[in-house]
Coordinates of C-alpha atoms in Angstrom, one line a residue:
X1030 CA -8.4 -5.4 -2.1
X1031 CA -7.1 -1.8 -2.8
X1032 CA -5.3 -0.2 -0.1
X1033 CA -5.4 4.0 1.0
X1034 CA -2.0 4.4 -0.3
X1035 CA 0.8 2.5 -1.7
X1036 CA 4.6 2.0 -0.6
X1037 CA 7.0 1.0 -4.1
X1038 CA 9.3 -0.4 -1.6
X1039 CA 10.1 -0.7 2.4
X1040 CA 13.4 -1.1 3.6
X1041 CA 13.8 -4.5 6.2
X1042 CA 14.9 -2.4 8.8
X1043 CA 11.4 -0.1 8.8
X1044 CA 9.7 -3.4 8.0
X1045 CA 11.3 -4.1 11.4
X1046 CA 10.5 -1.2 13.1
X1047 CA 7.2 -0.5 12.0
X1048 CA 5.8 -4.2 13.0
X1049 CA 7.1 -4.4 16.2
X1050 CA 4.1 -1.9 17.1
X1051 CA 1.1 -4.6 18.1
X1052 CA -1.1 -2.2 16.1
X1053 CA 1.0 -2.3 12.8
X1054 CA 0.7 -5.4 10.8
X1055 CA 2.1 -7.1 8.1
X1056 CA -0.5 -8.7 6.0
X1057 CA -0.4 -12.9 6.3
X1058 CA -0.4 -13.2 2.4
X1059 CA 0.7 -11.9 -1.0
X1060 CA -2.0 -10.8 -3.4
X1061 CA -1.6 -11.3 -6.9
X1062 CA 0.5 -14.4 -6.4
X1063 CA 1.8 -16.1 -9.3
X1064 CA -0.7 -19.0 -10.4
X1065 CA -3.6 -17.9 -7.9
X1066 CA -6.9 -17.6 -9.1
X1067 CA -7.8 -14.0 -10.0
X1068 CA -11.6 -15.1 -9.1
X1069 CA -11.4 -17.5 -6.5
X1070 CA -15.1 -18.3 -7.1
X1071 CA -14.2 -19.7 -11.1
X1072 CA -11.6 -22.7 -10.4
X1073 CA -10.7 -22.5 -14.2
X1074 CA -10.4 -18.7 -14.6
X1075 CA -8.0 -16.7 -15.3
X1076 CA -5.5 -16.6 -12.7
X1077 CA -2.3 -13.7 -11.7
X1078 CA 0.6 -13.8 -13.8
X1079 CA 3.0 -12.7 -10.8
X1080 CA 6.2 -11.2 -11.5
X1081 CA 6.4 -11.0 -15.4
X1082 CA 7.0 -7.8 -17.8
X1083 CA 3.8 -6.9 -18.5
X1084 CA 3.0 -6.8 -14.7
X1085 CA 5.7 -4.5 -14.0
X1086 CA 5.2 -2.1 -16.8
X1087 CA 1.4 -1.9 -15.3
X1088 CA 2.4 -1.2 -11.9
X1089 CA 5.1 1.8 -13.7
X1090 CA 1.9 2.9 -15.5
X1091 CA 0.0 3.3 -12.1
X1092 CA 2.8 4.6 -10.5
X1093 CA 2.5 7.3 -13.5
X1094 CA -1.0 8.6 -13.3
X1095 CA -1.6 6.5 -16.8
X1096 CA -5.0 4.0 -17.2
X1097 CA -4.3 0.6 -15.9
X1098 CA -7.8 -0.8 -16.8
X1099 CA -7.7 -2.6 -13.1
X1100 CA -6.1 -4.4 -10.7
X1101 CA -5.7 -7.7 -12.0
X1102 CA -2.2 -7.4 -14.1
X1103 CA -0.8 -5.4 -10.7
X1104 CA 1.8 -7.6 -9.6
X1105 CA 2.3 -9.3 -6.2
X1106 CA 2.4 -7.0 -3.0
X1107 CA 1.4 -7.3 0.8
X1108 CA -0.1 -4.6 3.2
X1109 CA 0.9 -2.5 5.8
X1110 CA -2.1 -2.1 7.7
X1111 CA -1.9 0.4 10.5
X1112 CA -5.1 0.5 12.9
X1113 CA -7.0 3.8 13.6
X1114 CA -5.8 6.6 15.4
X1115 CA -7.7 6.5 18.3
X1116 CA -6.9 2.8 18.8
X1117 CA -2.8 3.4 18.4
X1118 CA -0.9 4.1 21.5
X1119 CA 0.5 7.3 22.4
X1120 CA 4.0 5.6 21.3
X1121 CA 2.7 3.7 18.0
X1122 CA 1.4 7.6 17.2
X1123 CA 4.5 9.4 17.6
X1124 CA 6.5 6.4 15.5
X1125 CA 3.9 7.5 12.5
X1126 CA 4.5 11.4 13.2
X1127 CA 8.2 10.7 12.4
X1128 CA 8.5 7.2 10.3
X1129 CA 10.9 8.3 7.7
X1130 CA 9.2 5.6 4.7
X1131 CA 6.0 8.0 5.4
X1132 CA 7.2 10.4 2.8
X1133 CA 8.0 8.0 -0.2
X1134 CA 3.7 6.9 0.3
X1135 CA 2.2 7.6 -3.2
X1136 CA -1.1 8.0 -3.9
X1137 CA -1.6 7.8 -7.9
X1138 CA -4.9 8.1 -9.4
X1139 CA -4.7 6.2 -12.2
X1140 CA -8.4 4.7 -13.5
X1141 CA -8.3 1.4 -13.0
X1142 CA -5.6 1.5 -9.8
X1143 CA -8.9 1.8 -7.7
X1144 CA -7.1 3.2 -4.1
X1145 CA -9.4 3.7 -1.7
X1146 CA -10.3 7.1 -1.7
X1147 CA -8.9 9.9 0.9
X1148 CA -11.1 11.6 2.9
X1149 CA -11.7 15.5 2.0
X1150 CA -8.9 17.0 5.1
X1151 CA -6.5 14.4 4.0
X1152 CA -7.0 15.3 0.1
X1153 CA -6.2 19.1 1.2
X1154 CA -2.9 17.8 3.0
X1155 CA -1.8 15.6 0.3
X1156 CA -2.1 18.4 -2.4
X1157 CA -0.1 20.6 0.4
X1158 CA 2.4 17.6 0.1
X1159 CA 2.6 16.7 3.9
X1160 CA 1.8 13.4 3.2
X1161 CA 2.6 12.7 7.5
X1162 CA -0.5 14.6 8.0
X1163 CA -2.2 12.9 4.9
X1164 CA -1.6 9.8 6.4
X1165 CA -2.8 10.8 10.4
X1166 CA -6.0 12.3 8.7
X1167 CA -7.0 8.9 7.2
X1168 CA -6.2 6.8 10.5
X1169 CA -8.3 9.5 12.3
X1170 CA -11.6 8.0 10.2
X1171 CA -10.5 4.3 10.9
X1172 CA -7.2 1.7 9.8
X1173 CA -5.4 2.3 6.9
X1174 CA -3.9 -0.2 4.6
X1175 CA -0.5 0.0 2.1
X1176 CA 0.4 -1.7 -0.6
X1177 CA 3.9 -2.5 -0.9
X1178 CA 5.4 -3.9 -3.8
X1179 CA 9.3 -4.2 -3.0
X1180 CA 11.3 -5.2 0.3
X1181 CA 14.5 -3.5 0.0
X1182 CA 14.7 -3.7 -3.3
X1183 CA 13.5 -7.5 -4.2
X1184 CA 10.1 -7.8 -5.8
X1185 CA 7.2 -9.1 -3.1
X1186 CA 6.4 -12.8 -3.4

C-alpha cells in the first residue's frame, strides 16, 4: 500500500497529539517488516529485508527524486491515516490547519515510489509550497494516508 504523502519522521509528542483525534489513526501494523513475506500469496517468496543498508539507501533515493524500481526494498513504516474532511470535526480540522509536522510532508516522485497521486488543486498548492493546503485539498476528495518511517528519530519496527 502507497500512501498520499510521506512523513521521514514524527516526533512522540505529535504522534500523541495527532492520535488522540478519533478520526486520526495510527495504522495497527508495520509494512515491510523484517522476514514478512513480500507476497503473501507465495509462502516461499521473497520476503522484506527490514532495516538493513540497502533499505535505507533506497528510501534516501526516494526521498531524492532518484528511480527506486518499487516498493519492495522501502524499509519498514506505518501510516498516519487521517479520514476525509467532511467526516473530521470542526476541532480535528483546525488541529490539521495548524499541526506543525504538516510542513516537513514530502511528496517525492520517484518511479517506482508509486504515492498515490494528488488531485489537480492540491498539485497547484504543493508546487505553491503550502503543503497545509496540499494536504486539506486531498482530505476534501476522501482520507489520506502517510507513511512514516522514523518516530523521533528511531527507525519504525
Amino acid at each position: 500500500m502507497a500512501g498520499n504523502f510521506i512523513l521521514k519522521s514524527i516526533t512522540q509528542s505529535d504522534f500523541l497529539v495527532a492520535t488522540r483525534f478519533p478520526n486520526i489513526s495510527w495504522s495497527q501494523s508495520t509494512a515491510h517488516k523484517k522476514g514478512d513475506l513480500i507476497n503473501p500469496n507465495s509462502p516461499n517468496g521473497p520476503r522484506f529485508k527490514g532495516w538493513a543498508p540497502e533499505t535505507r539507501k533506497v528510501l534516501s533515493h526516494a526521498l531524492s527524486n532518484k528511480n527506486i524500481g518499487n516498493r519492495e526494498e522501502l524499509p519498514p513504516h506505518r501510516y498516519l491515516m487521517i479520514k476525509s474532511w467532511n467526516i473530521l470535526s470542526n476541532g480535528e480540522q483546525e488541529y490539521i490547519k495548524g499541526a506543525g509536522w504538516v510542513e516537513s510532508l514530502e511528496y517525492p516522485e520517484s518511479e517506482g515510489l508509486g504515492l498515490k497521486a494528488l488531485q489537480h488543486s492540491a498539485k497547484l498548492k504543493w508546487g505553491m509550497k503550502r503543503k497545509d493546503e496540499a494536504l486539506i485539498e486531498m482530505l476534501k476528495v476522501g482520507g489520506v494516508s502517510i507513511e512514516v518511517y522514523y518516530q523521533s528519530g528511531l527507525e519504525m519496527y
